[in-house]
XYZ file of C-alpha atoms in Angstrom:
663
model
C 27.213 25.773 -81.299
C 25.581 23.085 -79.142
C 24.707 20.153 -80.451
C 22.520 17.997 -78.841
C 21.883 14.139 -79.914
C 17.893 13.313 -79.197
C 18.033 8.945 -79.256
C 14.871 6.994 -80.094
C 11.790 9.106 -80.995
C 9.067 8.064 -80.640
C 10.143 4.239 -78.461
C 6.295 3.522 -77.095
C 4.048 3.503 -78.897
C 1.478 4.050 -77.100
C 3.306 6.961 -75.162
C 5.489 8.124 -77.895
C 8.119 8.084 -76.389
C 11.640 9.187 -76.255
C 14.721 7.763 -74.587
C 17.338 8.334 -72.575
C 21.191 7.135 -72.058
C 23.996 8.818 -70.364
C 26.401 6.519 -69.106
C 24.434 3.662 -69.302
C 23.430 4.678 -66.232
C 18.700 5.849 -66.013
C 16.936 9.858 -64.625
C 14.774 10.781 -65.264
C 16.709 14.251 -65.100
C 18.402 14.965 -68.079
C 21.084 17.348 -69.263
C 20.916 21.548 -69.324
C 22.763 23.917 -71.811
C 24.272 21.261 -74.067
C 22.241 19.525 -75.525
C 23.161 15.898 -75.535
C 19.584 15.030 -73.463
C 18.452 11.841 -75.241
C 14.295 13.545 -76.359
C 13.031 14.855 -79.155
C 9.217 16.350 -80.226
C 8.012 18.193 -82.759
C 5.997 21.184 -81.581
C 3.193 21.347 -84.528
C 1.039 24.792 -86.094
C -1.432 26.760 -85.257
C -2.808 29.182 -87.672
C -6.173 30.561 -88.307
C -6.163 32.690 -91.539
C -9.003 34.981 -93.057
C -10.694 34.466 -96.680
C -10.022 37.316 -97.818
C -6.381 38.764 -98.125
C -4.992 42.477 -98.681
C -1.659 43.443 -98.346
C -0.555 46.449 -97.787
C 0.532 49.026 -99.895
C 3.957 49.630 -98.349
C 4.785 45.738 -99.263
C 6.409 44.730 -101.163
C 8.478 41.520 -100.780
C 8.542 39.704 -97.921
C 10.366 36.864 -95.568
C 9.719 34.560 -93.173
C 12.320 33.914 -90.958
C 13.188 32.522 -87.467
C 15.080 36.098 -86.199
C 18.994 36.091 -84.293
C 18.198 38.134 -80.878
C 15.637 34.835 -80.282
C 15.523 31.476 -82.094
C 12.720 30.936 -80.167
C 10.221 33.339 -83.359
C 9.338 32.864 -86.085
C 8.638 36.363 -87.482
C 7.659 37.798 -90.731
C 8.777 41.479 -92.322
C 10.692 42.884 -95.471
C 13.818 43.224 -96.730
C 15.814 46.732 -95.616
C 17.806 46.781 -98.555
C 15.450 46.781 -101.178
C 17.487 45.531 -104.051
C 18.649 42.081 -101.769
C 19.046 38.801 -103.211
C 18.150 37.288 -99.492
C 18.267 33.753 -100.209
C 22.513 34.857 -101.887
C 23.455 36.952 -99.547
C 22.306 33.819 -97.012
C 24.400 31.663 -98.345
C 27.285 33.739 -98.780
C 27.571 33.875 -94.849
C 25.940 37.757 -94.978
C 23.816 39.106 -92.876
C 20.157 40.332 -94.136
C 18.232 42.599 -91.831
C 14.876 42.655 -92.534
C 11.939 45.223 -90.755
C 10.078 43.839 -88.881
C 5.629 42.835 -89.126
C 3.203 42.339 -86.800
C 1.141 39.723 -88.643
C 2.109 35.666 -87.777
C 1.930 35.290 -92.376
C 2.829 36.510 -94.993
C -0.785 35.757 -95.370
C -1.927 38.315 -92.694
C 0.746 40.452 -92.397
C -0.664 43.090 -89.950
C 1.447 46.508 -90.678
C 5.149 48.325 -89.922
C 6.236 47.529 -85.997
C 9.277 49.642 -86.861
C 11.871 47.492 -85.511
C 14.770 45.749 -87.453
C 16.399 42.504 -86.658
C 19.055 40.131 -88.289
C 18.093 36.848 -90.129
C 19.688 33.611 -87.933
C 17.345 31.078 -90.598
C 15.300 31.855 -93.784
C 11.764 29.849 -92.548
C 10.118 29.046 -96.684
C 7.020 31.126 -96.648
C 4.328 29.602 -95.382
C 4.564 27.235 -93.098
C 3.284 23.705 -94.262
C 0.120 24.175 -91.974
C -0.920 27.155 -94.278
C 0.042 25.701 -97.882
C -3.232 22.343 -97.695
C -2.283 20.709 -101.020
C 0.092 22.294 -103.657
C -0.929 22.433 -107.261
C 2.177 21.599 -109.544
C 1.411 21.678 -114.027
C 4.181 19.321 -115.434
C 5.271 20.257 -119.121
C 5.004 23.715 -119.377
C 7.299 25.115 -121.511
C 7.704 24.548 -125.275
C 11.371 23.880 -124.901
C 10.507 20.824 -122.577
C 8.743 19.549 -124.285
C 10.984 19.094 -127.301
C 14.270 18.054 -124.878
C 12.093 15.327 -124.023
C 10.657 14.390 -127.493
C 7.236 15.698 -127.129
C 4.791 17.655 -128.292
C 3.201 20.948 -126.550
C -0.172 19.289 -124.546
C -3.296 20.574 -125.301
C -4.426 21.270 -121.609
C -2.490 22.031 -118.870
C -1.156 19.075 -117.121
C -1.915 18.429 -114.233
C -0.162 16.012 -110.071
C -0.181 17.638 -107.089
C 2.334 17.415 -104.459
C 1.342 17.073 -100.077
C 2.035 19.474 -97.426
C 5.000 17.839 -96.720
C 6.833 18.066 -99.485
C 7.611 21.463 -98.983
C 11.032 21.685 -97.396
C 12.898 25.386 -96.160
C 15.062 27.654 -97.930
C 18.987 26.833 -96.884
C 20.816 26.190 -94.576
C 17.283 23.338 -94.816
C 18.501 20.513 -96.311
C 16.610 18.883 -99.605
C 15.861 15.655 -99.564
C 16.543 12.825 -102.851
C 14.502 10.077 -101.911
C 15.582 6.539 -101.530
C 13.329 5.818 -103.994
C 15.546 7.227 -106.841
C 19.135 6.580 -105.016
C 18.500 3.014 -105.818
C 18.987 3.440 -109.642
C 19.986 7.128 -109.622
C 16.985 9.053 -111.584
C 16.506 12.215 -109.079
C 15.851 15.796 -110.871
C 16.156 18.720 -110.164
C 13.674 20.637 -111.638
C 13.627 25.375 -111.068
C 10.056 26.497 -111.285
C 8.309 29.916 -111.005
C 5.830 29.545 -107.570
C 2.343 31.561 -107.167
C 1.014 32.143 -103.669
C -3.025 32.948 -104.187
C -3.950 35.860 -101.658
C -7.389 34.881 -101.723
C -10.195 32.818 -102.575
C -10.518 31.892 -106.523
C -13.508 30.100 -107.936
C -14.036 29.510 -112.037
C -12.342 33.495 -112.670
C -11.519 34.082 -115.815
C -8.645 34.506 -117.147
C -7.963 38.500 -117.761
C -9.149 38.559 -113.639
C -6.893 36.001 -112.570
C -3.935 37.653 -111.116
C -6.397 39.522 -108.835
C -6.351 36.382 -107.004
C -2.371 36.778 -106.663
C -1.057 37.505 -102.968
C 2.824 36.496 -105.015
C 5.581 34.926 -106.058
C 8.140 32.272 -104.638
C 10.599 30.695 -106.712
C 9.762 26.552 -105.677
C 12.315 23.081 -106.840
C 10.216 20.098 -108.196
C 12.321 17.419 -107.808
C 10.848 13.925 -108.748
C 11.945 10.850 -109.393
C 12.251 9.607 -112.865
C 11.741 6.219 -112.279
C 8.559 5.970 -110.238
C 7.644 9.273 -112.662
C 7.416 7.108 -116.112
C 6.299 4.595 -114.230
C 3.153 5.252 -113.794
C 0.341 7.700 -116.220
C -0.024 10.455 -112.824
C 3.261 11.995 -111.552
C 2.208 12.452 -107.382
C 3.891 9.969 -106.374
C 6.510 10.268 -108.500
C 7.626 14.396 -107.134
C 5.405 14.503 -103.641
C 8.360 12.863 -101.289
C 8.411 14.743 -97.801
C 11.177 17.563 -98.905
C 10.330 17.092 -102.626
C 9.131 20.867 -102.582
C 11.763 23.298 -101.254
C 10.364 26.394 -101.949
C 11.211 30.593 -101.195
C 12.932 32.287 -99.382
C 11.477 36.230 -100.789
C 7.690 35.384 -101.720
C 7.627 38.743 -104.142
C 4.608 40.387 -104.307
C 2.497 40.913 -107.492
C 2.485 44.760 -107.397
C 6.100 44.590 -108.299
C 5.918 41.892 -111.072
C 2.317 42.691 -112.200
C 3.175 40.252 -115.560
C 4.702 37.434 -114.300
C 5.458 36.392 -117.584
C 8.653 39.232 -117.643
C 10.686 36.938 -115.803
C 13.593 35.220 -116.699
C 15.360 31.399 -114.411
C 17.998 30.007 -113.859
C 19.209 26.348 -112.509
C 22.093 25.923 -111.401
C 23.675 22.627 -109.768
C 26.897 22.413 -107.278
C 27.482 26.275 -109.646
C 27.227 25.136 -113.092
C 23.969 26.393 -115.433
C 21.598 23.564 -116.362
C 18.480 25.147 -117.131
C 18.104 29.164 -118.281
C 14.581 30.515 -120.351
C 12.193 33.375 -119.560
C 8.892 33.337 -118.150
C 7.854 33.561 -121.897
C 8.163 30.105 -122.869
C 5.318 29.110 -120.980
C 3.272 26.899 -123.501
C 0.558 27.889 -120.838
C 0.320 30.892 -118.644
C 0.130 32.334 -114.948
C -3.517 33.437 -115.224
C -4.162 30.345 -117.365
C -3.000 28.285 -115.216
C -4.333 29.255 -112.398
C -7.909 29.785 -114.397
C -7.597 26.107 -115.022
C -7.422 25.782 -111.687
C -9.762 27.074 -110.224
C -12.992 25.662 -112.652
C -15.780 24.322 -110.169
C -12.570 24.014 -107.498
C -11.629 26.959 -104.570
C -7.720 27.708 -103.837
C -8.039 29.027 -100.610
C -5.291 31.901 -99.309
C -2.152 30.240 -99.589
C -2.214 27.833 -102.297
C 0.868 27.623 -104.422
C 0.569 26.738 -107.909
C 5.017 24.822 -109.234
C 3.603 25.854 -112.789
C 6.586 23.483 -114.574
C 9.793 23.786 -115.502
C 12.000 25.106 -118.472
C 14.876 23.176 -120.200
C 18.322 21.317 -118.241
C 16.323 18.848 -116.561
C 18.659 15.919 -116.021
C 16.884 13.680 -117.824
C 16.625 15.553 -120.787
C 20.374 15.815 -120.214
C 22.803 13.239 -122.767
C 23.740 11.567 -120.679
C 21.144 11.653 -118.407
C 22.113 13.990 -114.926
C 21.008 12.510 -111.331
C 21.092 14.554 -107.817
C 22.389 13.022 -105.816
C 23.887 13.260 -102.417
C 25.400 16.340 -101.220
C 24.558 18.628 -104.174
C 23.504 22.077 -104.355
C 20.626 22.898 -106.290
C 19.975 27.083 -106.627
C 16.393 27.884 -108.643
C 17.896 31.673 -109.866
C 14.734 34.248 -110.735
C 14.835 37.495 -112.275
C 14.312 40.313 -111.028
C 12.714 40.623 -107.394
C 12.406 36.745 -106.293
C 16.248 36.077 -105.857
C 17.954 32.849 -105.051
C 16.529 28.945 -103.261
C 19.442 27.094 -102.182
C 19.416 23.567 -100.250
C 22.369 20.916 -100.331
C 20.056 16.983 -100.580
C 20.993 14.551 -98.627
C 20.242 10.878 -99.272
C 16.559 10.195 -97.379
C 17.940 8.643 -94.683
C 21.303 8.251 -95.211
C 22.191 5.673 -93.022
C 24.030 4.393 -89.747
C 26.413 7.822 -89.294
C 30.520 6.670 -88.443
C 31.567 10.035 -88.960
C 29.794 13.842 -89.056
C 28.849 16.052 -91.977
C 31.417 17.906 -93.290
C 28.845 21.294 -92.810
C 28.970 20.213 -89.270
C 31.867 21.005 -87.099
C 34.282 17.959 -85.118
C 34.230 20.274 -81.379
C 31.558 22.231 -80.748
C 31.121 25.235 -77.447
C 29.058 23.826 -74.415
C 28.328 24.442 -70.682
C 29.269 21.533 -68.588
C 29.342 21.715 -65.081
C 32.664 20.135 -63.666
C 32.598 20.454 -60.089
C 28.845 19.949 -57.690
C 28.909 23.043 -56.066
C 30.780 25.279 -58.214
C 29.657 27.915 -61.739
C 29.809 26.566 -64.789
C 32.625 26.213 -67.500
C 32.441 28.043 -71.093
C 33.917 25.247 -73.072
C 35.145 25.338 -76.736
C 36.302 21.747 -77.125
C 33.902 19.441 -76.148
C 33.636 16.794 -78.781
C 30.039 17.745 -81.148
C 28.089 14.019 -80.818
C 27.448 11.639 -83.521
C 24.719 9.809 -83.129
C 24.059 6.079 -83.418
C 21.663 4.815 -85.320
C 18.300 5.301 -82.882
C 18.819 8.814 -82.311
C 19.429 12.406 -84.381
C 21.387 15.692 -83.680
C 20.134 18.497 -83.134
C 21.771 21.931 -83.562
C 20.461 23.931 -79.735
C 19.339 27.857 -80.510
C 18.321 27.632 -77.156
C 18.508 25.921 -73.580
C 15.795 26.411 -70.137
C 16.919 26.488 -66.459
C 14.617 24.359 -65.634
C 14.966 23.419 -60.965
C 16.433 19.618 -62.206
C 19.726 20.996 -62.903
C 20.078 22.021 -59.605
C 19.335 19.546 -58.169
C 22.031 17.808 -60.804
C 24.285 20.889 -60.342
C 23.922 20.246 -55.498
C 24.906 16.353 -56.485
C 22.698 14.360 -55.498
C 21.560 12.430 -59.173
C 25.051 11.692 -58.717
C 25.734 12.440 -61.861
C 28.500 11.649 -63.603
C 31.331 15.146 -64.055
C 31.690 16.790 -66.561
C 28.011 16.653 -67.517
C 27.242 19.403 -69.868
C 23.221 20.478 -68.713
C 19.891 21.029 -69.506
C 16.689 18.761 -69.736
C 14.615 21.365 -72.210
C 16.201 22.753 -75.566
C 15.700 24.037 -79.624
C 16.831 23.359 -82.256
C 17.217 22.377 -85.419
C 18.141 18.400 -86.131
C 20.759 18.513 -88.927
C 21.405 14.722 -89.031
C 19.717 11.662 -88.834
C 20.502 7.842 -87.857
C 19.647 5.483 -90.597
C 16.867 3.784 -87.386
C 15.151 6.705 -87.423
C 11.788 7.444 -88.380
C 11.026 8.378 -91.252
C 8.517 11.311 -90.568
C 11.283 12.919 -88.964
C 13.397 15.526 -91.177
C 17.018 17.160 -91.672
C 15.652 20.919 -90.705
C 12.618 19.629 -88.448
C 12.531 22.741 -85.644
C 11.776 20.542 -83.086
C 11.552 20.866 -78.339
C 13.238 17.920 -76.336
C 12.000 17.593 -73.189
C 11.883 13.704 -71.323
C 11.595 10.434 -70.263
C 13.475 6.879 -68.937
C 14.612 4.979 -71.333
C 11.347 3.142 -72.667
C 11.260 -0.198 -74.516
C 7.858 -1.079 -74.281
C 9.011 -5.012 -73.125
C 9.609 -4.482 -69.389
C 6.896 -4.627 -66.609
C 7.150 -0.934 -65.457
C 6.225 -0.214 -69.963
C 3.853 -3.008 -69.797
C 2.479 -0.842 -66.733
C 2.650 2.767 -68.319
C 0.664 0.825 -71.875
C -2.664 -0.694 -69.291
C -2.510 1.647 -67.005
C -1.468 5.299 -68.096
C -2.001 4.515 -71.440
C -5.766 6.170 -71.965
C -6.075 8.869 -69.349
C -7.309 11.831 -70.800
C -4.227 14.413 -71.376
C -4.092 17.385 -69.146
C -5.504 20.001 -70.401
C -8.281 18.160 -71.726
C -11.691 17.754 -70.657
C -12.172 20.828 -68.606
C -9.768 18.076 -66.263
C -6.156 18.881 -64.684
C -3.564 17.282 -61.907
C -6.086 18.933 -59.423
C -9.581 17.299 -60.698
C -10.688 20.648 -60.584
C -14.626 22.291 -62.017
C -14.028 25.475 -63.412
C -15.150 28.015 -60.996
C -13.229 25.909 -57.788
C -10.130 27.411 -56.305
C -6.761 27.090 -56.786
C -3.080 28.322 -55.041
C 0.396 28.262 -57.600
C 3.127 29.061 -55.469
C 6.074 29.724 -56.406
C 5.821 32.260 -59.823
C 8.602 31.814 -61.938
C 9.456 30.439 -64.878
C 7.197 27.598 -64.194
C 4.672 29.512 -61.804
C 3.939 32.668 -64.025
C 2.181 28.853 -66.998
C 0.050 27.743 -64.204
C -1.432 31.165 -63.446
C -2.336 31.314 -67.757
C -2.935 27.423 -68.379
C -5.908 28.103 -64.973
C -7.232 31.584 -65.218
C -7.620 29.482 -69.001
C -9.578 26.685 -67.437
C -12.431 29.495 -65.397
C -10.483 28.906 -61.952
C -9.654 31.237 -59.340
C -6.751 31.452 -58.576
C -4.031 32.975 -55.819
C -0.744 33.630 -56.983
C 1.966 33.150 -53.530
C 5.096 34.562 -53.537
C 7.439 36.019 -50.851
C 9.447 37.603 -53.186
C 9.068 41.065 -55.269
C 10.575 39.579 -58.878
C 7.286 36.215 -58.914
C 4.667 39.018 -57.261
C 5.050 41.581 -59.740
C 5.192 39.043 -63.222
C 2.291 37.524 -62.078
C 0.503 40.929 -62.685
C 2.708 40.577 -66.490
C 0.277 38.237 -68.015
C -1.566 38.934 -70.733
C -4.886 41.072 -68.706
C -6.834 38.092 -69.854
C -5.203 35.331 -67.317
C -4.534 37.475 -64.265
C -5.001 36.069 -61.152
C -7.723 37.293 -58.773
C -5.602 37.431 -56.244
C -2.048 37.689 -55.836
C -0.218 37.751 -52.177
C 2.547 37.440 -50.753
C 3.612 34.314 -48.503
C 4.670 35.646 -45.042
C 2.122 39.144 -44.654
C -0.137 38.894 -41.914
C -3.091 39.410 -43.769
C -2.480 36.873 -46.577
C -4.964 33.917 -44.674
C -7.170 34.974 -43.702
C -7.932 36.824 -47.617
C -7.622 33.420 -48.572
C -9.559 32.327 -45.606
C -12.326 35.391 -47.833
C -11.670 34.131 -51.210
C -12.578 30.144 -49.882
C -16.208 31.341 -47.985
C -13.730 30.040 -45.156
C -13.809 26.329 -46.872
C -9.816 26.551 -47.755
C -8.411 26.108 -51.329
C -9.892 23.861 -53.864
C -5.885 22.722 -54.526
C -2.562 23.991 -54.121
C 0.609 23.351 -57.297
C 3.804 24.370 -55.766
C 6.094 25.934 -57.893
C 9.244 26.022 -55.179
C 10.967 24.201 -53.236
C 10.499 25.521 -50.228
C 9.894 23.177 -48.153
C 7.889 25.000 -45.154
C 5.955 27.132 -48.347
C 5.032 22.744 -49.197
C 3.693 22.539 -45.775
C 1.757 25.764 -45.052
C 0.138 24.884 -49.287
C -1.251 22.329 -47.775
C -2.862 24.352 -43.522
C -4.642 26.291 -46.732
C -7.116 23.368 -47.837
C -10.177 22.465 -47.764
C -11.348 18.479 -46.681
C -8.885 16.285 -49.279
C -7.708 18.258 -51.469
C -4.682 18.662 -53.642
C -1.704 20.070 -53.738
C 0.138 19.101 -56.498
C 4.825 19.456 -54.966
C 6.355 20.501 -58.506
C 10.108 21.625 -57.313
C 12.363 20.464 -55.202
C 12.764 20.624 -51.739
C 16.549 19.687 -50.929
C 16.006 17.303 -47.502
C 13.006 15.673 -48.729
C 9.131 16.741 -48.522
C 7.415 17.250 -44.891
C 4.288 18.166 -44.146
C 1.841 17.857 -40.838
C 0.317 14.576 -40.070
C -2.875 16.047 -38.310
C -3.396 18.416 -41.149
C -2.676 15.539 -43.517
C -4.868 12.305 -42.237
C -7.691 14.846 -40.867
C -8.530 16.907 -44.368
C -7.070 13.307 -46.642
C -4.974 15.693 -48.263
C -3.756 14.226 -51.892
C -0.230 14.533 -52.301
C 0.670 14.057 -56.237
C 4.440 14.495 -57.859
C 4.914 15.985 -61.626
C 7.860 15.648 -63.919
C 6.072 14.929 -67.636
C 3.977 14.366 -69.695
C 3.481 12.784 -73.326
C 3.542 13.293 -76.473
C -0.013 13.990 -77.413
C -1.155 15.363 -74.455
C 1.971 18.052 -75.033
C 0.110 18.293 -78.364
C -2.838 19.471 -76.549
C -1.034 21.409 -74.226
C 0.209 24.154 -77.622
C -2.978 24.294 -79.180
C -4.499 25.708 -75.627
C -1.294 27.266 -76.106
C -2.476 29.523 -79.160
C -5.869 28.956 -78.511
C -5.721 31.326 -75.191
C -2.672 33.004 -76.082
C 0.246 31.616 -72.907
C 2.640 34.027 -73.055
C 6.960 32.759 -71.337
C 8.185 34.564 -69.549
C 12.646 34.633 -70.453
C 15.136 35.797 -69.143
C 17.991 35.537 -71.726
C 21.519 34.899 -71.737
C 23.971 34.469 -74.639
C 26.431 31.133 -73.109
C 29.459 33.533 -72.591
C 26.670 35.527 -69.882
C 26.025 32.170 -67.752
C 28.492 29.933 -66.371
C 26.714 31.651 -62.861
C 23.361 30.873 -63.927
C 22.931 28.495 -60.777
C 23.508 30.755 -58.353
C 21.514 33.447 -59.890
C 18.932 32.066 -59.947
C 19.175 30.601 -56.396
C 19.352 34.259 -55.879
C 16.439 35.070 -56.849
C 18.515 37.087 -59.437
C 15.850 36.466 -62.963
C 12.758 37.203 -64.366
C 10.581 34.470 -65.208
C 12.863 31.373 -66.378
C 16.667 31.662 -67.603
C 16.698 30.329 -70.832
C 21.011 30.590 -72.798
C 20.797 31.939 -76.520
C 22.873 29.782 -78.562
C 24.625 32.048 -81.213
C 26.390 30.392 -84.917
């Protein structure tokens, strides 16, 4: 198991940078598989869905999950065992197999792929971006109203939760808000959740169930003091992480009558709530009809329908939801169990790791320069400082900067754990981490050099860099190209193959150049709408003439060199037209060298590149989703990766090598 500390997320406000610190030294290069890099980046979701959802008759239950075989993917599918309680099985550590469907959302499931995957981590049935606002009904069970000494309301009591309240099932942690910690007023509410499958407005009770996609479990976490201090309940129930839902979405074909379900709420294994849904004051059809009057309920709308008797505030003595409590919502038949272990919001400076995090981890470490990594089992798991988060790494990529460290150019202190390109899940927060970060967040990591927002370098960056357009907006790149101009991507590996696709998506004419069969093959395997206009072998005798012919003898407007071969940089510079741009993305061991006459007389501009801001990265991710850009990866287990650098330098990998971290 590998873990990583990410230090001071979003330190410099204008650039939204994070920090890297290593033994009181700063370096723009960071680590590889281990997971001790020092910056975190949250990746947004981007989804587009139809307004009318029709679930296949072959589907009965859906789960959204991360597969064990590919920790960077999110899949949907149907549990292979039609009777398994997915949440309960996963909480017990059992494997759960899922028959994968082709769609990207439970709202558009697609068709069966025939593939079966094992769940690594189960997610809420819907992403936050798909839900919008959670509609909630309060005081909707007769016995619950009675335990509070209240009369049943004459009309549904409605309040809202924002999508940011949604949190995944276990192992994601539920959150006890700070306001609830002060007076121990946090409370649980086991609830049935309804997911709308097609646009509903002004529907009648008799037709309301026609608009339902399915049902799942929810926990309406509440701050009772805040709830009782005001007439509107939204504030007291809208805290981040206050609405776990999932894990299984049972389609309405399985549950034709939602008034015949049985629900339990269990705190630390003890049954606190127990009721049939026949105790609802307002039925599911009534709730849907009521909420749709004059208001559109789009597909993906989540409605939580109220909680039965047994809540903490109704018990004698009163009971509170506290740090470390485990709460499970069980709904039968078909839906199963939603479980979360709760932790205090911003629990403070961690002097020791939570019990669920091991004190030792596995890591691939560089022990001696120029020698293979060593896979060690007893590396101390880092403890996050107040401005750090701890990340359980799912996968980590090998970058050329790792090779630089490997060969000793940075003189990084040894032993050293590699990769500054990991992705994983936040498992613990320091006390000074901004409230926008949560345990359970899936994050990617990049790295920057110790931004403090105070020194001359940071002040200069704020003034001179902060206002520039993002790299991929306004039809511009670092090469300052316009549509129709020609760029060469030289060196087609994990980075070069992305360069080809970005350039084609921006409307440029693209020449792909490599000197190895594996690179030339990779250039031909990108999505058909993003393939290069010309693919050439660098040392072929006809390559130079073909580039000349392709550019009407003017030469390339730009070249991006994604290799550490120094000769390739000079070769590319000679193919440029006057005032052309060369972007050097490799790291030649002997430094960059160019023929001076060509560089001076043609006024060639040479640029370096290392990273971009978080805002640029967000825009890039939108661009990736919009144009279908795909990475090409060679996946390795940790046990296979000790010689990853040597194999990479021997061109043994197709695309970027990525180490997958197993539980």
